[in-house]
Tab-separated table of C-alpha atoms and ligand atoms in Angstrom:
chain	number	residue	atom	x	y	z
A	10	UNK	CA	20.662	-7.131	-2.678
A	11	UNK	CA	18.773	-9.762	-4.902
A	12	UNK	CA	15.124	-9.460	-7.294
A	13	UNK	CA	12.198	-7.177	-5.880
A	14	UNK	CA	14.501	-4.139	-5.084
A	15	UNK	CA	16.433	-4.651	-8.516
A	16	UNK	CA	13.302	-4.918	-10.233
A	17	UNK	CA	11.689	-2.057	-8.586
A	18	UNK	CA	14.618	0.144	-9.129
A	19	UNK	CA	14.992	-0.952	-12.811
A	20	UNK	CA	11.295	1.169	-13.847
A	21	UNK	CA	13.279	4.221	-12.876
A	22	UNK	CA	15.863	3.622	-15.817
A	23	UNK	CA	12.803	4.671	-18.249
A	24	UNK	CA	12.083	7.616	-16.071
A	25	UNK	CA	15.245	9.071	-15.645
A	26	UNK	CA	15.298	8.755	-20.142
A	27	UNK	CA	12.791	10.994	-20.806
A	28	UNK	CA	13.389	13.915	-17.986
A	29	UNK	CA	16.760	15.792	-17.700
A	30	UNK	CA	18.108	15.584	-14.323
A	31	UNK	CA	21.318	15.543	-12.835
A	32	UNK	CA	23.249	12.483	-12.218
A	33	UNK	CA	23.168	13.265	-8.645
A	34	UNK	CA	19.238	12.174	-8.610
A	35	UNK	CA	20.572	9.020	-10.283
A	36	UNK	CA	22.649	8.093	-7.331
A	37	UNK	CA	20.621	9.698	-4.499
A	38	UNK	CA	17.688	6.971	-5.194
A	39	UNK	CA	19.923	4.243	-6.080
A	40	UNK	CA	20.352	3.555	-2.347
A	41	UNK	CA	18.616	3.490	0.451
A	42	UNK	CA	19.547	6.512	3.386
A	43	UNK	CA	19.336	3.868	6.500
A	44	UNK	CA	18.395	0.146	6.945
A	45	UNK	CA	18.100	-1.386	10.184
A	46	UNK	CA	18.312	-4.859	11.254
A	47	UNK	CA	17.194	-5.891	14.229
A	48	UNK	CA	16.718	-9.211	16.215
A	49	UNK	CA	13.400	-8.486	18.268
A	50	UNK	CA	13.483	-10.816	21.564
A	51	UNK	CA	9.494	-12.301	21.968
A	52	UNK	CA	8.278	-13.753	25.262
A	53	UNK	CA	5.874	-16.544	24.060
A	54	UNK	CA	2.717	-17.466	25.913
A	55	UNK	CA	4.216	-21.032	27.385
A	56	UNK	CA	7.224	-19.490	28.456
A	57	UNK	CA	9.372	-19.967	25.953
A	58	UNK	CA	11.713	-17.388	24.227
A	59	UNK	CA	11.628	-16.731	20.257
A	60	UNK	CA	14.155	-14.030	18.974
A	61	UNK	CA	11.947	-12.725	15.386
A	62	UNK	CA	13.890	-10.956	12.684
A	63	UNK	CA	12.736	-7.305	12.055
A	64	UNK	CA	13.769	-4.355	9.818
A	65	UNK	CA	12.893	-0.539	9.451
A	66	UNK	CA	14.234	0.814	6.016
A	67	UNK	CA	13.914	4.883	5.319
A	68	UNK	CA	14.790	5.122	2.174
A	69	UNK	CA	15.075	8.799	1.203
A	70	UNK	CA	13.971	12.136	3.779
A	71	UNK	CA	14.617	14.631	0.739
A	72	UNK	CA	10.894	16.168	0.788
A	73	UNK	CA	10.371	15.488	4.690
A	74	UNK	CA	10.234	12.688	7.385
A	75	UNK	CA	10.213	9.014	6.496
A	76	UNK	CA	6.621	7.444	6.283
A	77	UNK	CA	5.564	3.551	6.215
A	78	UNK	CA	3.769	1.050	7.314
A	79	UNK	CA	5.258	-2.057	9.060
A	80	UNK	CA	3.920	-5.419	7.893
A	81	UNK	CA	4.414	-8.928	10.263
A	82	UNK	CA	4.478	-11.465	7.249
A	83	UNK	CA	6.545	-14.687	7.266
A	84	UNK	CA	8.066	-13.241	3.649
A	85	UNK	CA	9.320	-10.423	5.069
A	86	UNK	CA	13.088	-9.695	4.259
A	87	UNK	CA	16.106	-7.120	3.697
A	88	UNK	CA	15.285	-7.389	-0.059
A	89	UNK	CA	11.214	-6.680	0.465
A	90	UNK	CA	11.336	-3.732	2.706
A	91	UNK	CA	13.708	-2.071	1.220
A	92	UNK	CA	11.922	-1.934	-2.243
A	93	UNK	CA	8.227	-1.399	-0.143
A	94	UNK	CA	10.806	1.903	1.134
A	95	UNK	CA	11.880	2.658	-2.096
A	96	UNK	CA	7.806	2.631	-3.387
A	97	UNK	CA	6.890	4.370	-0.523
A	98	UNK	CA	9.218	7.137	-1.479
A	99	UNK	CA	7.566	7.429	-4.898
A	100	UNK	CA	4.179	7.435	-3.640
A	101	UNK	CA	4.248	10.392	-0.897
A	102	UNK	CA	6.056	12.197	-4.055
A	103	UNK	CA	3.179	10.729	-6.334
A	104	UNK	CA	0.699	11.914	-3.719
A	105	UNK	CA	2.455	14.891	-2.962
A	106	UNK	CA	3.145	14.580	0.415
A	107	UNK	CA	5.329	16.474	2.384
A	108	UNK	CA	7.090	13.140	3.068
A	109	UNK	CA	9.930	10.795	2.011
A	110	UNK	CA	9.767	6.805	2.360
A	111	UNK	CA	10.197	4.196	4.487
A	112	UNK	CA	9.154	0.776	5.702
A	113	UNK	CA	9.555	-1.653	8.281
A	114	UNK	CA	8.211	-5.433	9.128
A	115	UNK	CA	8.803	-8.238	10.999
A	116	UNK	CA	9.079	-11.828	9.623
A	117	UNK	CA	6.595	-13.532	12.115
A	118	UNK	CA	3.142	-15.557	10.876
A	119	UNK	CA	1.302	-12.855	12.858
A	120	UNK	CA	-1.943	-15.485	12.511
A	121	UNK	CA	0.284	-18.134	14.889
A	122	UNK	CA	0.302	-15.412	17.886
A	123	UNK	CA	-2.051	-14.850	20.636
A	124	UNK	CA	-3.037	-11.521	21.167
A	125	UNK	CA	-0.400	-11.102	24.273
A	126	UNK	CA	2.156	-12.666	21.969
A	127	UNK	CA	0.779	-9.993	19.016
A	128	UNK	CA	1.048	-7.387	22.281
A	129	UNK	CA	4.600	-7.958	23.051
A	130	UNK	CA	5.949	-8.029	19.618
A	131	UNK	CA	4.737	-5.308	18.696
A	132	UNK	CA	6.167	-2.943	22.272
A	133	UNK	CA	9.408	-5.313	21.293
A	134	UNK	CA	9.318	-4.031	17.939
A	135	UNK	CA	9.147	0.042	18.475
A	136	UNK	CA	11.683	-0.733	21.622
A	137	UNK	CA	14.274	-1.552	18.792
A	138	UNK	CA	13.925	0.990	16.387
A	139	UNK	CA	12.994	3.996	18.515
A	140	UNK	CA	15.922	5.716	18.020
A	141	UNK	CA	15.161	6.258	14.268
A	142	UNK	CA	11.415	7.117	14.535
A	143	UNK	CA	9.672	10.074	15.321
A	144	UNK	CA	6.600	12.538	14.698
A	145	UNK	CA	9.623	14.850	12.116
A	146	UNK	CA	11.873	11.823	11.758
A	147	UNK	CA	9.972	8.407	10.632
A	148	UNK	CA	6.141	7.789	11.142
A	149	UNK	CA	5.147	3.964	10.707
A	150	UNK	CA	1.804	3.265	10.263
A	151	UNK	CA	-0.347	-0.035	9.436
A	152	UNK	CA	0.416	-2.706	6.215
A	153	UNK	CA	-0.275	-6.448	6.092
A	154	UNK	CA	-1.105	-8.113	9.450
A	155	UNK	CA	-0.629	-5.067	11.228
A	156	UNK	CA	-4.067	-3.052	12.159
A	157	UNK	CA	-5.053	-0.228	14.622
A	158	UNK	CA	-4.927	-2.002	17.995
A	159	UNK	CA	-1.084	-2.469	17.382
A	160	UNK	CA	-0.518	1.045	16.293
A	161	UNK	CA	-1.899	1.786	19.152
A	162	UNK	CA	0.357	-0.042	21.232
A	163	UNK	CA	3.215	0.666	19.260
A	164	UNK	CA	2.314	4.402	19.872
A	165	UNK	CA	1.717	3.841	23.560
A	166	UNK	CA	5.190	1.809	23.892
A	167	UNK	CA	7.055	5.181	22.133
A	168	UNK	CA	5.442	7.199	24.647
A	169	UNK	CA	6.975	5.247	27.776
A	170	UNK	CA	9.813	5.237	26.126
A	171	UNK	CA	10.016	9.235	25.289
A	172	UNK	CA	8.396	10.038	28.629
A	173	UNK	CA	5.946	12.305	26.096
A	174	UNK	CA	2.555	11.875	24.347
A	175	UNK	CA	3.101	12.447	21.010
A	176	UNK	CA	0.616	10.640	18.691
A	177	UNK	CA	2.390	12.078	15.307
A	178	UNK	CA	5.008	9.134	16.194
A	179	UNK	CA	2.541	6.750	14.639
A	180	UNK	CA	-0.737	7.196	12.369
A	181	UNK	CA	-3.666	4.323	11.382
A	182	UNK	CA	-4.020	4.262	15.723
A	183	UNK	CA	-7.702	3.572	16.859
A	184	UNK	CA	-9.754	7.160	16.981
A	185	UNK	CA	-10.081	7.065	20.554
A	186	UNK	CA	-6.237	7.312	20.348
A	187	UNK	CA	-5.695	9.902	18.011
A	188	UNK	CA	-6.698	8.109	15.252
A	189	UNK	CA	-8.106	9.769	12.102
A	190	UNK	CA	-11.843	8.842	11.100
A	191	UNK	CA	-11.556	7.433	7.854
A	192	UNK	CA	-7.733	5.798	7.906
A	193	UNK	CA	-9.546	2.256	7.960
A	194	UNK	CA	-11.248	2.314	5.038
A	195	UNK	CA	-8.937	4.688	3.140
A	196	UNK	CA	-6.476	2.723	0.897
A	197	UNK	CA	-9.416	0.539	-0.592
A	198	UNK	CA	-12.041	4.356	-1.180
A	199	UNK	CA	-9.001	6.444	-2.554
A	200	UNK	CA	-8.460	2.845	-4.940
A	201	UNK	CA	-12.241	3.793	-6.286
A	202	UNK	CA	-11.908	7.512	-6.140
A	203	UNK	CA	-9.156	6.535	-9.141
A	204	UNK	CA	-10.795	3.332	-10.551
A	205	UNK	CA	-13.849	5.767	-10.757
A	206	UNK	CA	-12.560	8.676	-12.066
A	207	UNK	CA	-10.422	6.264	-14.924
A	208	UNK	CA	-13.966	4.479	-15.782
A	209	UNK	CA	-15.574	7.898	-16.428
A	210	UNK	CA	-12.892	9.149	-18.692
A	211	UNK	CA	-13.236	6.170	-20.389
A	212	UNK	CA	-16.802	6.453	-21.007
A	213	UNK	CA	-17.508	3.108	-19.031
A	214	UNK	CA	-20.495	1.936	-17.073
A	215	UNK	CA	-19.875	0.377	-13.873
A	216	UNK	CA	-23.306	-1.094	-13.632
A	217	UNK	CA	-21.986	-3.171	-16.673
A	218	UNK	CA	-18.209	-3.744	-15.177
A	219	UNK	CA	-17.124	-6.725	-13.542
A	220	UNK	CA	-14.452	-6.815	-10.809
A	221	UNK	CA	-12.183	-9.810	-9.735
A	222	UNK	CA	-10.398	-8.630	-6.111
A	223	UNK	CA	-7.484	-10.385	-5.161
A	224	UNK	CA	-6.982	-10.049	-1.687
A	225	UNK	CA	-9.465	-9.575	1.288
A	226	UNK	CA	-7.269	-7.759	4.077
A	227	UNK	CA	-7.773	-4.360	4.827
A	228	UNK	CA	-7.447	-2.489	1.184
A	229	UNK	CA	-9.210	-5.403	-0.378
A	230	UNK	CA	-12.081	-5.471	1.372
A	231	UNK	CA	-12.493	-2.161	1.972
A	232	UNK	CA	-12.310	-1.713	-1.724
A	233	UNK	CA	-14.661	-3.968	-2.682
A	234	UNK	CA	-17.492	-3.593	-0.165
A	235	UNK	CA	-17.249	0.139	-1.595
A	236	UNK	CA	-17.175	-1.085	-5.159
A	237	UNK	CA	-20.195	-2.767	-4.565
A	238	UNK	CA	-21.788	-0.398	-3.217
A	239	UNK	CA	-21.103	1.847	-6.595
A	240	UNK	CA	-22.136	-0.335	-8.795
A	241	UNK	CA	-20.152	-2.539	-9.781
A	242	UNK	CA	-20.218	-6.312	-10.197
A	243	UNK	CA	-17.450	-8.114	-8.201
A	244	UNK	CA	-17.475	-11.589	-9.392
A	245	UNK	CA	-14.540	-13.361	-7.272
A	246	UNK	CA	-12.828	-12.544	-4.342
A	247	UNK	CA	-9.492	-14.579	-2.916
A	248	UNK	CA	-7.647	-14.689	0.431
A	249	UNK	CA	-4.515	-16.244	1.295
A	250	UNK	CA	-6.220	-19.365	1.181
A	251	UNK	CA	-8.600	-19.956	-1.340
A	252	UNK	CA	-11.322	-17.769	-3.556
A	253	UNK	CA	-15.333	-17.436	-4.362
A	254	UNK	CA	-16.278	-16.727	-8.127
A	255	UNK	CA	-19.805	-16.270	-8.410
A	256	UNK	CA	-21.218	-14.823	-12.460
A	257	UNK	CA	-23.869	-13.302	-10.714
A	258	UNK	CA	-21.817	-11.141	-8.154
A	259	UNK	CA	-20.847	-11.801	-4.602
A	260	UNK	CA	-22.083	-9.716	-2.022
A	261	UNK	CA	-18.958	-8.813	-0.341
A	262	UNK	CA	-20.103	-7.449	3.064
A	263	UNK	CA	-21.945	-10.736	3.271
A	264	UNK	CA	-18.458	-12.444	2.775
A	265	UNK	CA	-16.686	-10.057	5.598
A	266	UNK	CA	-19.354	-10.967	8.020
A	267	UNK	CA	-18.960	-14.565	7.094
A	268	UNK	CA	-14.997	-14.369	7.034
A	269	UNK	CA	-15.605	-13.297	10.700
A	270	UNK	CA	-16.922	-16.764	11.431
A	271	UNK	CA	-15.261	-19.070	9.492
A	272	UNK	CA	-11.514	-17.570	8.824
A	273	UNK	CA	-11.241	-18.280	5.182
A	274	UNK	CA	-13.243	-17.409	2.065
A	275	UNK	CA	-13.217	-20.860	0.636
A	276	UNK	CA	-14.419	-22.430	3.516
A	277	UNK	CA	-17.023	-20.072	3.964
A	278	UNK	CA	-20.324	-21.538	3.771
A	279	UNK	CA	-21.866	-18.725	1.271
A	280	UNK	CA	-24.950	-20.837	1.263
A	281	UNK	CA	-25.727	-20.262	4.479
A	282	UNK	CA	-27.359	-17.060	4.127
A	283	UNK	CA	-30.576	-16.302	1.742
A	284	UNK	CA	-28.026	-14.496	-1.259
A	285	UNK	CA	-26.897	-17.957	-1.786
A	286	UNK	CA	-30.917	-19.110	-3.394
A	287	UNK	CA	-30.029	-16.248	-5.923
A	288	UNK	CA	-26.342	-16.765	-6.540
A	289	UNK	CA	-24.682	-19.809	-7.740
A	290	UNK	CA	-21.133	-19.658	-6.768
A	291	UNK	CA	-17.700	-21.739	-6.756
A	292	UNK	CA	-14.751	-22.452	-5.165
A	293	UNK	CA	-12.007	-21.473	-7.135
A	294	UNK	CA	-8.042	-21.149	-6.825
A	295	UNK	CA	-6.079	-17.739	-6.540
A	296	UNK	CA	-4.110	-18.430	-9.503
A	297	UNK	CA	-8.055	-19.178	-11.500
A	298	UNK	CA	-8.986	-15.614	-9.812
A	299	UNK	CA	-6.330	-13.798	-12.019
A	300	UNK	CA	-6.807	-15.608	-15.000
A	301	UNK	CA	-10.383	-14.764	-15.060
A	302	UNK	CA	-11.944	-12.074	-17.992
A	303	UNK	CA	-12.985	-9.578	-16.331
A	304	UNK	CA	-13.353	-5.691	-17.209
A	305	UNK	CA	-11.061	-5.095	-13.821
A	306	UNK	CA	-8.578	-7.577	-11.821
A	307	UNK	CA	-7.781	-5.512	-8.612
A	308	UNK	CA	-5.066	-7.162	-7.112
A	309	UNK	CA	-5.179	-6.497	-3.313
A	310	UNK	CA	-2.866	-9.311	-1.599
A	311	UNK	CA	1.449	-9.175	-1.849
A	312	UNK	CA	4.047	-8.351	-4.595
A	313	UNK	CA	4.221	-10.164	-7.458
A	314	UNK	CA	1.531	-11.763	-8.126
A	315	UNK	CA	1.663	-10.831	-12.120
A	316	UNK	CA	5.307	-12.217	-12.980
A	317	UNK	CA	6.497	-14.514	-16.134
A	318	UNK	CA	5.015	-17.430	-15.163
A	319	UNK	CA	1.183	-16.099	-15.475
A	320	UNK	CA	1.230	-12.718	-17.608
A	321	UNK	CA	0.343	-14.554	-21.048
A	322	UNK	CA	-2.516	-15.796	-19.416
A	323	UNK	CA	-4.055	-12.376	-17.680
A	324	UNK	CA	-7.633	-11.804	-19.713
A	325	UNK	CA	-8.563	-8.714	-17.545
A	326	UNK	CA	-9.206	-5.468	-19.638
A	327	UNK	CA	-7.034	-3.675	-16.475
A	328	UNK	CA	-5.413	-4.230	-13.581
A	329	UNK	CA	-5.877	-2.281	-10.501
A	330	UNK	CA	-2.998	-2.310	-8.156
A	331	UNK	CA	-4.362	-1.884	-4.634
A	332	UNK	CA	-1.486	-3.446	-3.149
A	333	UNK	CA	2.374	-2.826	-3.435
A	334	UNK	CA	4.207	-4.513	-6.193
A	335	UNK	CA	1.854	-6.828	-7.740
A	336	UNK	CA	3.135	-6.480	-10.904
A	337	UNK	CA	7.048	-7.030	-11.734
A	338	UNK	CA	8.349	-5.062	-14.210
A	339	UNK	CA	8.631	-8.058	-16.840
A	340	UNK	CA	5.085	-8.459	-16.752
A	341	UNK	CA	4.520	-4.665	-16.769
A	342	UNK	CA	5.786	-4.523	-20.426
A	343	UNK	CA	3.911	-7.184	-21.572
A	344	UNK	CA	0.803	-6.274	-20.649
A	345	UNK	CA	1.168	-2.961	-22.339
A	346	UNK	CA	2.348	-4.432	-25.349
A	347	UNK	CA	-0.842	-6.577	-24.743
A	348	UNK	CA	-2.969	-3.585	-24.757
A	349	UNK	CA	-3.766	-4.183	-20.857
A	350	UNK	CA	-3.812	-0.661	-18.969
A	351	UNK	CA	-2.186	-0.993	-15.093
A	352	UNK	CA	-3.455	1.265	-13.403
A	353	UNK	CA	-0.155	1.541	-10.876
A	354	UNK	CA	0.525	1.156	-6.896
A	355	UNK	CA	2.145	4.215	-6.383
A	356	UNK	CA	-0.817	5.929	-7.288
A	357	UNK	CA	-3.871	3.732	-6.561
A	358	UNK	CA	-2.769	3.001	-2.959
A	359	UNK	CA	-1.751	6.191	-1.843
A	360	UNK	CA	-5.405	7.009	-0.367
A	361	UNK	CA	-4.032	4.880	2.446
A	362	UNK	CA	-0.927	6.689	3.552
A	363	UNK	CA	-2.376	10.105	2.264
A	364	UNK	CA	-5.133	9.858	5.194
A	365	UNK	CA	-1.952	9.098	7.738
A	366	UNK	CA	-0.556	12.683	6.745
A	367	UNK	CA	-4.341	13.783	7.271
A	368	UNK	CA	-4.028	12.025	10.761
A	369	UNK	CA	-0.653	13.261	11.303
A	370	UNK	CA	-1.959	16.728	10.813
A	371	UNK	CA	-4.707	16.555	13.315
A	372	UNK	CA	-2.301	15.239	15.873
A	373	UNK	CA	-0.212	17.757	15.251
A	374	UNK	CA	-2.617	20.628	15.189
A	375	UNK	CA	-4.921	19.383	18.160
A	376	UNK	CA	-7.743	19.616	15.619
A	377	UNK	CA	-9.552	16.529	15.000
A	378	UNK	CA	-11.887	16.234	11.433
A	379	UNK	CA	-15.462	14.554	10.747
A	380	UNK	CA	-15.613	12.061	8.465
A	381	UNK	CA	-17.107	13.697	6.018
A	382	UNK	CA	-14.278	16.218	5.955
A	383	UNK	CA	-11.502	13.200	5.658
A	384	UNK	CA	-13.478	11.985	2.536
A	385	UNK	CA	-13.655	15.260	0.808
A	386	UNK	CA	-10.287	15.909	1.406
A	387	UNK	CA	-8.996	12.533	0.423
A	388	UNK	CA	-11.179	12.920	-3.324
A	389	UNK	CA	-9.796	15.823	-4.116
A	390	UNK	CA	-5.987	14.566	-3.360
A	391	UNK	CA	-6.924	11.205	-5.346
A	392	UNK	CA	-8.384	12.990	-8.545
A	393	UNK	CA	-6.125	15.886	-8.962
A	394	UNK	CA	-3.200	13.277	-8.969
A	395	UNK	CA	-5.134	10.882	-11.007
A	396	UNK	CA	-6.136	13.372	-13.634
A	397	UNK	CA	-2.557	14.650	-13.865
A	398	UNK	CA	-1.795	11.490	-14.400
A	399	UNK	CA	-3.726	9.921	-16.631
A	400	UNK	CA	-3.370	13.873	-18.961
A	401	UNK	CA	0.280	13.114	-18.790
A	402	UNK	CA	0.187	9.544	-20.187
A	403	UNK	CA	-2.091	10.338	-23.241
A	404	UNK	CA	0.416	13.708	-24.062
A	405	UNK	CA	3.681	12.109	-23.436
A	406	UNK	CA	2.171	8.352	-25.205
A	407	UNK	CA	3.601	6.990	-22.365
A	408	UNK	CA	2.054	3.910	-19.814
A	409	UNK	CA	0.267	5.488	-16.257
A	410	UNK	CA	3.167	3.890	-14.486
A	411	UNK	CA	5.606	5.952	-16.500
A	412	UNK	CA	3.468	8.619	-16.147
A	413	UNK	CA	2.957	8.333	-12.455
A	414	UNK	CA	6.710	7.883	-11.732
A	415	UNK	CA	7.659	10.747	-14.148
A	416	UNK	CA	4.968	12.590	-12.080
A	417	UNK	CA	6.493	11.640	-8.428
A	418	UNK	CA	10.264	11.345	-9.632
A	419	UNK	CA	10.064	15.087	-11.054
A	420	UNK	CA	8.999	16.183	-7.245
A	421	UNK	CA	12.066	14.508	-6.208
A	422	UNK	CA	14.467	16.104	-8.703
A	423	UNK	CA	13.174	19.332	-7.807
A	424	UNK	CA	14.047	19.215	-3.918
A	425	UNK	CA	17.398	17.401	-4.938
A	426	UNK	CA	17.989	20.462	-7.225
A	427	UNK	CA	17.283	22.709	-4.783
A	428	UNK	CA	19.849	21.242	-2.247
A	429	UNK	CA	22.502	21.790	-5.174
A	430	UNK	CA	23.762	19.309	-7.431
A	431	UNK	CA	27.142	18.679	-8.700
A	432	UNK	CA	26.347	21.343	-11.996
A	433	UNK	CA	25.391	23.829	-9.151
A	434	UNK	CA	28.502	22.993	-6.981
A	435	UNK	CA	30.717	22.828	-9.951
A	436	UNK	CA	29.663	26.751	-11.228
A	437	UNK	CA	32.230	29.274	-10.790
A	438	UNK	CA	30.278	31.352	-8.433
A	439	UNK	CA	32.041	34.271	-9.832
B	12	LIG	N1	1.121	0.658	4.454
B	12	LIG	C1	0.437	1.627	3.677
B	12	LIG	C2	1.096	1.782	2.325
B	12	LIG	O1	1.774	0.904	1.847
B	12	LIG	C3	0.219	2.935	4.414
B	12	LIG	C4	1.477	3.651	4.827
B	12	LIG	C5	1.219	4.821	5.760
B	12	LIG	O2	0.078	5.125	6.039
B	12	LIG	O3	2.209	5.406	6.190
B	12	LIG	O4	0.907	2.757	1.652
């Protein structure tokens, strides 16, 4: 298996150097427990049949079911899910969730599909893998170009197919379908539960802090419409298309209504509304957007986006990794030795799937939550994981990644230990 997965699996080397765990741990999250391939047969609107490419990776169950979103990208691969899996694995440890990891996606432009199309695909996609998911099995959830509506017919499709209702199959469904209140905006607050609780240890100001947010999907957006609302400056914002820089701060609400309209960010006509008589703003390119000096990049679009090419020319003071992989682990030295805190994925993102187990929970319980309740909940899971975190890296002089994968890795070794490993199994039992 080639690059991401390599590279994702080569951070652990430093890990597994500085804690003292059997070799069995070693081996157990060197490879992945089960990897589907499957060749999902789509209906198209005109008649014509497509057969679309799709995967569902669960990469280790040690601490409990599977969990993962499913993403329809056209980059989608073998190679990417698995290593999304792999992360996914780290995170519910990071998080500490009573879950393992997993991920699935189909390799589809999602935006080329009409809704019926988007319909079909999806009910195609859980008919070929439900044999490997379930409510104490495998729980997908949303990830890029995937939203409520299809969890909810993804959900829906299971239950046809089980002849039962059980919503714990999926989580991230609409709330009138089980849904939690407060799994749509999640990944993007529990990102500024830990931006927010890193700015105050650091004695920062975020009336003074400017923000650069690449990526305007779901965690994106979320994150910085909330931002915003905190304080803080955000000076640019990208999609997959194009990006807005504005000195004097974009209003990003403004720019979801507006993205509404017009589809893209750099089309958008900013002007058209009464901010733009205050603001003076640009058009700029994504690859501008990270290169910009700013106090924090948050990168909120696809996996490496910080690589070899660009790293020498980062000028942000941090890096906030709302999405999964942004930075590859070249890059990740280099901006240390740069003096450039990451503040990583598996930690920063986990608001997102941490609200699933909340969902999961409810569904399984029969209990539904307010709001408020989900919030409080989520806060206290974000900064008791943060704070161990960011302790760890200043006692240990080690980087938050390390820390944060020391932190989730050492969950890990514990439930492998306590399965036996080959020193238990090779004691005389006397
Ligand atoms: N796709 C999200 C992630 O990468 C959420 C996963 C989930 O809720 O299970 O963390």
């Amino acid at each position: 298996m080639s690059n991401t997965f390599q590279d994702a699996k080569a951070r652990l080397a430093d890990v597994f150097s500085r804690i003292e765990a059997s070799d069995d741990v070693d081996e157990r999250l060197a490879h992945p427990k089960i990897m589907l391939e499957v060749n999902i047969p789509l209906r198209m609107d005109d008649g014509r049949l497509r057969v679309l490419r799709g995967y569902r990776v669960q990469y280790n169950d040690i601490r409990g079911p599977t969990k993962g979103g499913v993403r329809f990208h056209p980059q989608v691969s073998a190679d990417e899910v698995t290593s999304l899996a792999f992360w996914m694995t780290i995170k519910c440890a990071v998080a500490g969730l009573p879950y393992g990891g997993a991920k699935g996606g189909v390799a589809v432009d999602a935006k080329s599909l009409s809704r019926l199309e988007l319909e079909r695909l999806s009910r195609g996609y859980i008919r070929a893998i439900a044999d490997i998911i379930g409510p104490t099995r495998d729980i997908p959830a949303p990830d890029m170009y995937t939203n409520a509506t299809i969890m909810g017919w993804m959900a829906d499709e299971y239950y046809t197919i089980v002849r039962k209702n059980v919503p714990g199959v999926i989580t991230g469904k609409p709330v009138h379908l089980g849904g939690s209140l407060g799994r749509e905006a999640a990944t993007g607050q529990g990102a500024l539960f830990v931006l927010e609780r890193w700015v105050e240890r650091a004695g920062l100001d975020p009336n003074k802090m400017r923000i650069a947010v690449q990526g305007f999907g779901n965690a994106g957006a979320h994150f910085a419409c909330l931002a915003h609302q905190a304080g803080y400056h955000i000076v640019a914002i990208s999609d997959s298309r194009g990006a807005v820089y504005s000195d004097a701060g974009l209003d990003p609400e403004l720019l979801m209504a507006q993205k509404r309209t017009h589809r893209e960010i750099s089309q958008m006509l900013y002007c058209d509304s009464s901010v733009c008589e205050s603001n003076i703003y640009k058009v700029i390119t994504n690859q501008e957007l990270l290169e910009l000096d700013v106090d924090v990049l948050a990168l909120a679009a696809l996996e490496n986006q910080v690589t070899e090419e660009n790293v020498e020319r980062i000028q942000a003071s941090s890096l906030l990794e709302v999405a999964n992989g942004p930075v590859d682990s070249h890059s990740d030295t280099v901006l240390q030795q740069r003096g450039i805190t990451v503040l990583p994925d598996v930690l920063v993102n986990s608001g997102g799937v941490t609200v699933s187990y909340f969902e999961w929970l409810q569904n399984r319980s029969g209990l539904y939550w307010e709001e408020a309740e989900v919030t409080r909940r989520l806060k206290k899971t974000m900064e008791r994981e943060a704070d161990h975190i960011f302790e760890a890296a200043e006692d240990e002089g080690v980087s938050l990644r390390t820390a944060a994968y020391l932190h989730g890795v050492k969950r890990i070794v514990g439930a492998i230990r306590e399965q036996g490993t080959e020193e238990y199994f090779a004691q005389d039992p006397g």
